[in-house]
Structure formats: C-alpha cells, structure tokens
C-alpha positions in Angstrom: -0.2 43.6 30.2 -2.6 44.8 27.5 -1.4 46.5 24.3 -3.2 49.7 25.2 -2.3 51.5 28.5 -4.6 54.2 29.6 -4.0 56.9 32.3 -6.0 56.6 35.6 -9.5 57.9 35.0 -9.8 60.0 38.2 -7.8 61.4 41.1 -9.3 59.1 43.7 -8.0 56.1 41.8 -4.5 57.6 41.8 -4.7 58.3 45.5 -5.7 54.7 46.2 -2.7 53.5 44.2 -0.4 55.8 46.1 -1.8 54.7 49.5 -1.1 51.0 48.9 2.7 51.3 49.4 2.6 54.6 51.3 0.7 53.2 54.3 3.3 50.5 55.2 6.0 53.1 54.7 4.3 55.4 57.2 4.1 52.4 59.6 7.8 51.9 59.1 8.5 55.6 60.0 6.3 55.7 63.1 7.3 52.3 64.5 11.0 53.0 63.7 11.0 56.3 65.5 8.8 55.1 68.3 10.5 51.7 68.9 11.5 52.6 72.5 8.6 55.0 73.4 5.4 53.6 71.9 3.4 50.8 73.7 3.5 47.5 72.0 -0.3 47.5 71.5 0.0 50.7 69.5 3.0 49.4 67.6 1.0 46.3 66.7 -2.0 48.4 65.6 0.2 50.5 63.4 2.2 47.6 62.0 -0.7 45.3 61.2 -3.3 48.1 60.5 -1.2 49.7 57.8 -0.8 46.4 55.9 -4.5 45.6 56.4 -5.5 49.0 55.0 -3.3 48.3 51.9 -4.9 44.9 51.5 -8.4 46.4 51.6 -7.5 49.1 49.1 -6.0 46.4 46.8 -9.2 44.4 47.2 -11.2 47.4 46.2 -9.0 48.0 43.1 -9.3 44.4 42.2 -13.1 44.3 42.3 -13.3 47.8 40.6 -11.0 46.7 37.8 -12.8 46.5 34.4 -10.1 44.6 32.5 -8.4 47.7 31.1 -4.8 48.3 32.4 -4.0 51.8 33.5 -1.1 53.8 34.7 -0.9 56.3 37.5 1.7 59.0 36.8 2.7 60.8 40.0 5.7 62.9 38.9 8.7 63.1 36.7 11.4 61.2 38.6 14.5 61.1 36.3 14.7 63.3 33.3 18.2 63.4 31.7 18.8 63.8 28.0 16.7 61.2 26.2 16.0 59.3 29.4 12.7 60.1 31.0 11.5 57.9 33.8 8.3 58.8 35.5 7.5 57.7 39.0 4.3 55.9 38.1 2.3 52.8 39.0 0.9 50.2 36.7 -2.4 48.5 37.5 -3.1 45.5 35.5 -4.1 41.8 36.1 -0.6 40.8 37.2 0.1 43.6 39.5 -3.4 43.2 41.1 -2.8 39.5 41.8 0.6 40.3 43.3 -0.8 43.2 45.4 -3.4 40.8 47.0 -0.7 38.2 47.6 1.8 40.5 49.2 -0.6 42.5 51.4 -3.0 39.6 52.2 -0.4 37.0 53.2 1.8 39.8 54.6 -1.0 40.9 56.9 -1.5 37.4 58.3 2.2 37.1 59.0 2.1 40.5 60.7 -0.7 39.3 63.0 1.3 36.2 63.8 4.4 38.3 64.6 2.5 40.2 67.3 2.3 36.9 69.3 5.6 35.4 68.3 7.7 38.5 69.0 5.7 39.7 72.0 8.7 39.2 74.4 11.3 40.7 72.1 12.9 44.0 73.4 13.0 45.4 69.8 9.3 44.7 69.1 8.7 48.0 67.4 11.9 47.8 65.3 10.8 44.4 64.1 7.4 45.7 62.9 9.1 48.7 61.3 11.3 46.4 59.3 8.4 44.2 58.3 6.5 47.3 57.1 9.5 48.4 55.1 9.7 45.0 53.6 6.1 45.1 52.5 6.6 48.7 51.1 9.6 47.6 49.0 7.8 44.6 47.6 4.8 46.7 46.7 7.0 49.2 45.0 8.5 46.3 43.0 5.2 45.0 41.8 3.5 48.4 41.3 6.2 50.2 39.3 5.5 50.8 35.6 9.2 50.6 34.5 12.3 48.5 35.2 14.0 51.2 37.2 11.2 51.3 39.8 11.2 47.5 39.8 14.9 47.7 40.6 14.4 50.2 43.4 11.9 47.8 45.0 14.2 44.9 44.2 17.0 46.5 46.1 14.7 47.5 48.9 13.6 43.9 49.6 17.3 42.9 49.5 18.1 45.5 52.2 15.1 44.4 54.3 16.1 40.8 54.1 19.5 41.7 55.3 18.0 43.7 58.3 15.6 41.0 59.2 17.7 37.9 58.7 20.3 39.5 61.0 17.6 41.0 63.3 19.1 39.2 66.4 22.5 40.8 65.5 24.1 39.8 68.8 24.5 36.3 67.4 27.4 36.1 65.0 26.1 33.2 62.8 22.9 35.3 62.2 25.0 38.2 61.1 26.9 36.0 58.8 23.7 34.6 57.3 22.5 38.2 56.7 25.7 39.1 55.0 25.6 36.0 52.9 22.1 36.8 51.6 23.1 40.4 50.9 26.3 39.5 49.0 24.9 36.7 46.9 22.0 38.9 45.9 24.4 41.6 44.8 25.8 39.1 42.2 22.3 38.6 40.8 21.5 42.3 41.0 24.5 43.1 38.8 23.1 41.0 36.0 19.7 42.6 36.4 21.2 46.1 36.3 23.2 45.3 33.1 20.0 43.9 31.6 18.2 47.2 32.3 21.1 49.2 30.7 20.9 47.0 27.6 17.1 47.4 27.5 17.5 51.2 27.4 20.2 51.0 24.8 18.1 48.7 22.6 14.6 50.3 23.0 15.5 53.8 24.2 13.2 53.4 27.2 12.8 51.4 30.4 9.0 51.8 30.7 7.1 48.5 30.3 4.6 50.0 27.8 7.3 51.3 25.4 9.6 48.3 25.7 7.0 45.7 25.2 5.3 47.6 22.4 8.5 47.7 20.5 9.5 44.2 21.3 6.1 42.9 20.0 7.0 44.3 16.6 10.2 42.2 16.3 8.7 38.7 15.5 12.1 37.1 14.8 13.0 34.9 17.7 16.4 34.4 19.4 17.9 37.7 18.3 21.3 38.0 20.1 20.4 41.3 21.8 17.0 39.9 23.2 18.7 36.7 24.3 21.4 38.7 26.1 18.8 40.9 27.8 16.7 37.9 29.0 19.8 36.1 30.2 21.0 39.1 32.2 17.5 39.6 33.7 17.4 35.9 34.6 20.7 36.2 36.4 18.9 38.7 38.7 16.1 36.3 39.1 18.5 33.4 40.0 19.8 35.5 42.9 16.5 36.8 44.2 14.6 33.5 43.7 17.4 31.2 44.9 18.2 29.1 41.8 21.4 27.2 41.1 24.1 28.2 41.7 22.9 31.3 43.7 20.5 29.5 46.1 22.7 29.0 49.2 21.6 32.2 50.9 17.9 31.1 51.2 18.3 28.1 53.6 20.6 30.3 55.8 17.9 33.0 55.7 16.0 31.0 58.3 18.4 32.5 60.9 16.0 35.4 61.2 12.8 35.2 63.3 10.3 32.6 61.9 7.8 35.2 60.7 10.6 36.6 58.6 11.2 33.2 57.1 7.5 33.0 56.2 7.6 36.4 54.6 10.7 35.8 52.6 9.8 32.3 51.5 6.2 32.9 50.8 5.0 36.4 50.1 7.8 38.7 49.1 11.4 38.3 48.1 11.6 34.9 46.4 8.6 35.6 44.3 10.3 38.7 42.8 12.3 36.7 40.2 9.1 34.8 39.0 7.2 38.1 38.8 10.0 39.8 36.8 10.1 37.0 34.2 6.3 36.9 33.9 6.2 40.7 33.6 8.8 40.5 30.8 7.1 37.6 29.1 7.2 39.2 25.6 11.0 39.4 25.8 11.3 35.8 27.0 8.8 34.5 24.3 11.1 36.1 21.8 14.1 34.1 23.3 13.1 30.4 23.4 16.8 29.6 23.8 16.8 31.5 27.1 13.5 29.7 28.1 15.1 26.3 27.6 18.0 27.4 29.8 15.6 28.6 32.5 13.7 25.2 32.3 17.0 23.3 32.8 18.1 25.5 35.7 14.7 25.3 37.3 14.4 21.5 37.0 18.0 21.0 38.3 17.3 23.2 41.2 14.0 21.4 42.0 15.6 18.0 42.0 18.9 19.0 43.7 17.1 20.9 46.6 14.6 18.0 47.1 17.4 15.5 47.6 18.9 17.7 50.3 15.5 18.0 52.0 15.5 14.2 52.5 18.2 14.3 55.1 17.8 17.5 57.0 16.8 17.4 60.7 16.2 21.1 61.4 12.5 21.8 61.0 13.1 25.1 59.3 15.9 23.7 57.1 13.6 21.1 55.6 11.1 23.9 54.8 13.8 26.1 53.4 15.0 23.5 50.9 11.5 22.7 50.0 11.1 26.4 49.1 14.2 26.2 46.8 12.8 23.1 45.2 9.3 24.6 44.7 10.8 27.7 43.2 12.6 25.4 40.8 9.2 24.1 39.8 8.0 27.6 39.1 11.0 28.4 36.8 10.5 25.0 35.1 7.0 26.2 34.2 8.3 29.5 33.0 10.9 27.7 30.9 8.1 25.8 29.0 6.1 29.1 28.6 3.5 28.1 31.2 3.5 31.6 32.6 0.1 31.5 34.2 0.8 28.0 35.6 3.9 29.3 37.3 1.9 32.2 38.7 -0.7 29.8 39.9 1.9 27.8 41.8 3.3 31.1 43.3 -0.1 31.8 44.8 -0.8 28.3 46.2 2.8 28.0 47.4 2.5 31.3 49.3 -0.5 29.9 51.1 0.9 26.6 52.2 4.5 27.7 52.7 3.5 30.6 54.9 1.3 28.1 56.8 4.2 25.6 57.2 6.7 28.2 58.4 4.3 29.7 60.9 3.4 26.2 62.0 7.1 25.5 62.5 7.3 28.7 64.5 4.4 27.4 66.7 6.3 24.2 67.3 9.6 26.0 68.1 7.7 28.3 70.4 6.3 25.3 72.3 9.6 23.5 72.3 11.4 26.5 73.9 13.5 27.2 70.8 14.3 23.6 69.9 14.4 23.1 66.1 15.8 19.6 65.7 13.0 17.2 64.8 14.9 14.3 66.4 14.2 15.9 69.8 10.4 16.2 69.2 7.7 13.6 68.6 4.2 13.1 69.8 3.3 16.8 69.7 -0.1 16.4 68.0 -2.0 16.0 71.3 -0.3 18.9 72.9 -0.6 21.2 69.9 -3.8 20.1 68.2 -4.5 23.3 66.1 -0.8 23.5 65.0 -0.9 19.8 64.1 -4.1 19.9 62.0 -3.1 23.1 60.1 0.5 21.7 59.6 -1.1 18.5 58.2 -3.1 20.5 55.8 0.0 22.4 54.6 1.9 19.1 54.2 -0.9 17.6 52.2 -1.1 20.7 50.0 2.7 20.8 49.2 2.6 17.0 48.6 0.0 17.4 45.9 -2.8 15.5 47.5 -6.3 16.5 46.2 -8.3 18.6 46.9 -5.7 20.8 48.6 -4.2 23.8 46.7 -0.9 22.4 45.8 -2.4 19.5 43.9 -4.1 21.7 41.3 -1.1 24.0 40.7 1.5 21.2 40.6 -0.7 19.0 38.4 -1.2 21.8 35.9 2.5 22.7 36.0 3.6 19.1 35.4 1.0 18.6 32.6 2.5 21.7 30.8 6.0 20.2 31.3 4.7 16.8 29.9 3.7 18.5 26.7 7.2 20.1 26.4 9.4 17.1 27.4 8.6 13.7 28.8 12.1 13.5 30.4 11.6 16.8 32.2 8.2 15.6 33.3 9.8 12.4 34.7 12.3 14.3 36.8 9.5 16.6 37.9 7.6 13.6 39.1 10.7 12.3 40.9 10.9 15.7 42.7 7.2 15.3 43.6 7.9 11.9 45.2 10.8 13.3 47.2 8.8 16.3 48.3 6.0 14.2 49.7 8.5 11.9 51.4 10.5 14.5 53.2 7.5 16.6 54.2 5.7 13.6 55.8 9.0 12.5 57.3 9.0 16.0 59.0 5.4 15.6 60.0 5.7 12.1 61.5 8.9 12.8 63.4 7.4 16.0 64.8 3.9 15.1 65.7 3.8 11.2 65.9 5.5 8.7 68.1 6.7 9.4 71.6 8.2 12.7 72.9 12.0 12.7 72.6 12.8 16.0 74.2 13.9 16.9 77.7 11.6 16.9 80.8 11.9 20.7 80.9 10.6 20.9 77.3 7.9 18.4 78.0 6.5 20.6 80.8 6.7 23.7 78.6 4.6 22.1 75.8 1.4 24.1 75.1 -0.6 25.3 72.1 0.3 28.8 70.9 -1.9 31.8 71.7 -4.8 32.9 69.5 -2.7 35.6 67.8 -0.6 32.8 66.4 -3.2 30.0 65.8 -5.7 32.3 64.1 -3.3 33.1 61.2 -2.6 29.3 60.9 -6.3 28.7 60.5 -6.7 31.4 57.8 -3.8 30.0 55.8 -5.0 26.4 56.3 -8.4 27.5 54.7 -6.6 29.1 51.8 -4.4 26.1 51.4 -7.5 23.9 51.2 -9.6 26.0 48.8 -7.0 28.1 47.0 -6.5 25.5 44.2 -10.1 25.9 43.0 -9.1 29.2 41.2 -7.5 26.9 38.6 -9.5 23.8 38.0 -8.1 21.4 35.3 -9.9 21.3 32.0 -11.3 17.8 32.8 -13.3 19.3 35.6 -14.1 22.8 34.2 -13.4 24.9 31.2 -13.4 28.0 33.3 -9.9 28.3 34.7 -10.4 31.5 36.7 -6.8 32.6 37.2 -5.7 31.7 33.6 -8.6 33.6 32.2 -8.0 36.6 34.4 -4.2 36.8 33.5 -4.7 36.2 29.8 -4.3 39.9 28.8 -0.9 40.0 30.5 0.3 37.8 27.6 -1.1 40.1 24.9 2.3 41.4 23.6 3.7 37.8 23.6 0.8 36.6 21.5 1.3 39.5 19.1 5.0 38.9 18.8 5.1 35.1 18.4 1.6 33.7 17.7 2.9 30.3 16.8 4.4 29.9 20.3 0.8 29.7 21.7 -0.5 27.2 19.2 0.3 24.1 21.3 -1.7 21.0 21.1 -3.8 20.6 24.2 -3.8 17.3 26.2 -6.9 15.2 25.8 -8.9 14.3 28.8 -7.7 10.7 29.0 -4.1 11.9 29.2 -5.0 14.5 31.8 -6.6 11.8 34.0 -3.6 9.6 33.5 -1.2 12.3 34.6 -3.3 13.2 37.6 -3.5 9.6 38.6 0.3 9.1 38.3 1.0 12.3 40.2 -1.3 11.4 43.1 -0.1 7.8 43.2 3.5 8.9 43.4 2.7 11.2 46.3 0.7 8.4 48.1 3.5 5.9 47.7 5.9 8.4 49.2 3.7 9.1 52.2 3.3 5.3 52.8 7.0 4.9 52.6 7.5 7.7 55.1 4.8 6.2 57.4 6.4 2.8 57.4 9.9 4.2 58.1 9.1 6.8 60.8 5.8 5.6 62.4 5.6 1.8 62.0 9.4 1.2 62.4 9.9 4.2 64.7 13.1 5.1 62.9 14.8 8.3 64.2 17.6 9.9 62.2 21.0 9.1 63.7 22.9 11.7 65.7 25.9 13.4 64.0 28.2 11.9 66.6 27.2 8.4 65.6 28.5 8.9 62.1 26.6 8.3 58.8 27.3 6.4 55.6 28.7 8.0 52.4 25.7 9.0 50.3 23.6 10.1 53.4 26.6 12.0 54.7 27.0 13.8 51.3 23.3 14.8 51.2 23.1 15.7 54.9 26.0 18.1 54.4 24.3 19.6 51.4 26.8 18.2 48.9 29.4 20.5 50.6 28.4 23.3 48.3 29.0 25.9 51.0 32.4 24.4 51.7 33.2 24.4 47.9 32.2 28.1 47.6 34.3 28.9 50.6 37.3 27.1 49.1 37.2 28.5 45.6 35.6 31.9 46.1 35.4 33.2 49.7 38.8 32.2 51.0 40.7 33.4 47.8 38.9 36.7 48.0 39.7 37.0 51.8 43.3 36.2 51.1 43.4 38.8 48.3 41.7 41.4 50.6 44.2 40.6 53.4 47.1 40.9 51.0 45.8 44.2 49.6 45.3 45.5 53.1 48.7 44.6 54.3 50.9 45.3 51.3 49.0 48.0 49.4 47.0 49.9 52.0 49.4 49.6 54.9 52.6 49.6 52.9 51.8 52.1 50.1 48.6 54.1 50.5 48.7 54.8 54.2 52.3 56.1 54.2 51.5 58.5 51.3 48.3 59.8 53.0 49.9 60.0 56.4 53.0 61.6 54.8 51.0 64.6 53.6 49.5 64.9 57.0 52.9 64.8 58.7 54.4 67.4 56.3 51.4 69.7 57.0 51.7 69.3 60.7 55.5 69.9 60.6 55.1 73.0 58.5 52.4 74.4 60.8 54.5 73.6 63.8 57.5 75.6 62.4 55.5 78.4 60.9 53.8 79.1 64.2 57.1 80.7 65.5 56.6 83.5 63.0 53.4 84.5 64.9 55.2 86.5 67.6 52.6 89.3 68.0 55.4 91.9 67.6 54.3 94.5 65.0 57.9 95.5 64.3 58.8 92.0 63.3 55.8 91.8 61.0 56.8 95.0 59.2 60.4 93.8 58.9 59.2 90.5 57.4 56.9 92.4 55.0 59.8 94.7 53.8 62.1 91.7 53.3 59.3 89.9 51.4 58.7 92.9 49.1 62.4 93.2 48.5 62.7 89.5 47.6 59.7 89.8 45.2 61.3 92.8 43.4 64.6 91.0 43.2 62.9 87.9 41.9 61.0 89.9 39.3 64.3 91.6 38.3 66.1 88.3 37.9 63.3 86.8 35.8 63.4 89.7 33.4 
C-alpha cells in the first residue's frame, strides 16, 4: 500500500469495483432461490458466468492500474461517536493480485464443478454456496479497513461450514463442518481482539489511517504493537491452519472435491497470509512476533509433511501437503519475505487446485474410492488426468521449470539468509514433500490395478468440463513461476517489482529492516542445486519403493510398527484434543444441562408459567356474564379501596 491514497477518479471505476463482489452475490441469490426450479444449464451459466464477469472486470482494473492506489467510498457504514467506518474498497497492487487469484482460479473450479456435481440433486444450492464463498473472499480482499476484512473473514468461515457439510445426511461430514467452524471461531476471537486494540491505539480501523500512524513509530517491539500483531496472527493461525489450530483443514476434505480445491487453493486458507501481508508495517515494527511466526510456520511445515508420508487417502495426502505449504508461506513471512510468501501463495493456488481437481477426476473414475492402495495403473485409462496430475506433482516438488520451483527456491533462499538451521529444516520438508507426492502419484497411476472388477469396468477419463480446467491449471502450474525469476536469471522480478509499493509504510517505519545483504550468484546457484538434488533424490527413493519394488502400504488390519503407526494416526492430535478439551467441555455442558438448567433454571421459568396458568384458571370463574355480579364486585372493590385508604392515613 502506498503512502498516499487517492479517491477513485471517476464513477465508472467505482461501479466496476462494486460489480466485482456484487455479481457473485447476485448469482448466490438467484441460484439459491431457484435451486429447485431453474434448469441446471441456467444455474451453471449464472454460477460460472458471474465469477467469469468478476474476473474480466478484475483483469480490466489490473491493466488499467497506473501504480497509484485508490479508494472507492460507497457509503457511511458505521458512524458512532469517534468511530467512523466507511463501506469502501481499496484498489492497490496487493488487492489486484488477490482479485485475479480468487476470481481466476475460482472460475476454473466453478467450471469443473458443473461436471463433477452434475448428478447431485442440490446442484443449484451448491453453486449458490460457491458464489457466496467467492463473494465473501472478494469482500475480504477488497475492504479498505479491518472491519470489512473481518466481515469477509466471517463470511468465508460460514461458507466453509456450509460447503464442508454440504452432504449433510452423512454424520461425519456434519462433524467435519462443525469442527472447522468451531476451531476458526477460536482464531477469530484473537483477530477481533486485535481489531479492538488497533482502534484503541490508533483511533481508526482504516488501513490508510492505521498504517500512516504506525509508520511514524520507528521504535520496534513496542508492547502494544507486539500484542496487536500476536492477536492478529492468532486469527491467521485458525484461518490458515497453523499449529495448533490446523486440524480442521484435513477434515475439510469431507466436502465435495471442488470445495476442497476452493478452500485449499484460492480462498479461505490464503486469508491469513493476505492479512499479515496487508498489515506488513505492523509486523515489521514487531520483529519478535515475526520470529514467532517463522517458528510456528516451520514447525507446521515439518510436522504436516511427516504426516503426509503415511496417509493413504488421496485427498488426505493433499490436505496435509496444504498445511505444510502454508507453513512455508508463514516461514517466509516470519523472515520478512512478504513478496516471496505471496509468490508461493500464487503458484500454490495453481498446482494445489490442479492436484485436488485431479484427485476428484480419479475419485470420479473410481466410483468414489479414495484409498490409493485400491488404485494403480490408472495412467492409461485417465491420460489427461495423469499428465496434468504429474505436472502438479512436479510443481509442488520443486522441479524446474515448473511454478513451485521458483517460488520455493526464492522462499528458501530468503530463509537461508535469516537462519541456516531454519533453511535446513525447510529443505527436509522439501524432501518429504517430493517423496509423499510421488508416492501418491506412483501408487495411483503406476503398477497394476488393485481395485475391484466393478471399479475396473467403470474406469474412464472425465468429461471435458472436468479435464479442461485441469489443462488450464496445468499450463499455469508450468509457466506461473516465470513471474518471479531468480536474480541469477533475471534482474526483473515481475511480481516483486509490482508489489514493492505495498511495503511503502514498512520501509518508512524501519528502513534498516530492508537493508539485508543479498546472496551472490554462486550461493544462489548452490542453493538451487541443493534444492533440486534433494527433490530428485526423494523422487528416486519413491520410485524404487513403489514402482521397482511394487510396495503397497499395509492394510490397517495387518497392524503397523510403532513410528509408522504414530504418523499414520497423525500423532493422535485429534485424540489428545478430544481428551483434554472436547470431552471435558462436553462433560461440563452435560453437567450444566442436568443440574443447572434442568434442576434450577427450568423449574423457575416453568414455575412462573404454572402460577400464571393457575391464576388465569381461577380468575376465569369471575367472568360469569351477569351484570349484577360485576356491579356487586365493583362496589365491594371501591369499598375496600376507601377502607384501605382510610387505614393507611
């Protein structure tokens, strides 16, 4: 964000900004109301068309952008005392990049959904929820203040709940949706407290006001700034699935596969990264918080990667890889490599969406089977899915020239400058990533088919509505990395140069933080060579194990040895959470219900009701309809009042 923020120069620009989130919202309304009545073709047109239109408008704004940030004030939203919060949008380099990511990848996932969900009875409702998800995410990235970001933040939380539990007749899916909702509320509390503290400290929640004032501070690690950044990061930990609030994300795959792709690649999990980058001046002023973020990110990356080594559910492997890659992004944020983190957000969106949609194509062909031990030899039956999945696997493994290589190499080089130990653990994570991803690829597409005869006869390539998005994402996963070529190849890092103004306030606040010594070319070559060599060794190890030796992971019934069992069961983290948090809370809730609500509150509330009923039941006998009786009662009442008045005197 630049230090000067200008209003939008004309009304058409304001209209375009408004249309970007509004169109998906209109799609949500129409498809939501017409779920049962509109034909599927029209629902598809509305669902996909609205997001495509938002993407095209975003593209127009991107190419029309002249480098100067501007705000679009629509109306006064909240105006209480000293608090004034306008409903306004901010267009700058960061929001433009996020707009293209959300609407571009979101549109491809919408197209894929038209084929994947074509037989679902709630087809229109699904598209309505997808549109609402896109709308919420766009509100999050377009808002010009923390309150609007929080509204979008809560919106994506609600949509993830609705979509993860979309097939709500299945109890485990409902439980996964509730788990995502509750864990995110923990993070949201931290985020909300952070916003309150921002307002108390700066007297405003608008980015422009807050960042302008923060840039005048200069002194680092002030307690109030450290507290604000830590509270905001608690929110990011929940939304972007970092230790210890990560357990909801692997379970989020309970929803339809396009939902997994949307959550894991283009929307929800990127919100935490976006929030930290948007607040970069506050974090630059709190290097203590940054170090904490780097440690959490690295621990998450390593921890999740080890779990990915032993999973046999095709979507679970991808889910843990997402958690691990998000850890990479936070590691980069922790070493102040803001643009490198954003670079990895973009490339990860391409190849992770590709991998999830590819997994959906495999599941579609396998009649719902998700266990890779029951697959094998699918590359001949699903050639397009195989080739595109291979590209995605090469990209996430960091093999040049695919997109993941450039972003991961840049990220690790920044970490190398900060700490050699952190870099070594990052490299270890890279090795594990390449191994478990090629383990997944080899067990799924190589060897002989291990499924049932019924599944064998059902094997077929997915329709064009599903394979076309795979091809688009495969192209992006191949060429996407060229937006950030390393300095040894080119001095023109397109993405870094474009995003540079976003760090304007940070540079003004702490200039010394950006005076790092840059790596010489020889060191860069060495780091790249090591990174690629590590990935290649991992791939060879996976090939020998699962192709040459034809190893197939053992069935749970056969039993597994200690360490493998520990990793396969995800270190029993869910069981530990259940034991120390969920069950005590359930016991407390049950106790409060039985002894407080049933034994104390209910009797009091019901007692008032019973007294009222009894009084009414007895008083009704006074309503006889005889006028003489009423006059008699009135005379007696007047006499009693007079007597009472006399006694009181």
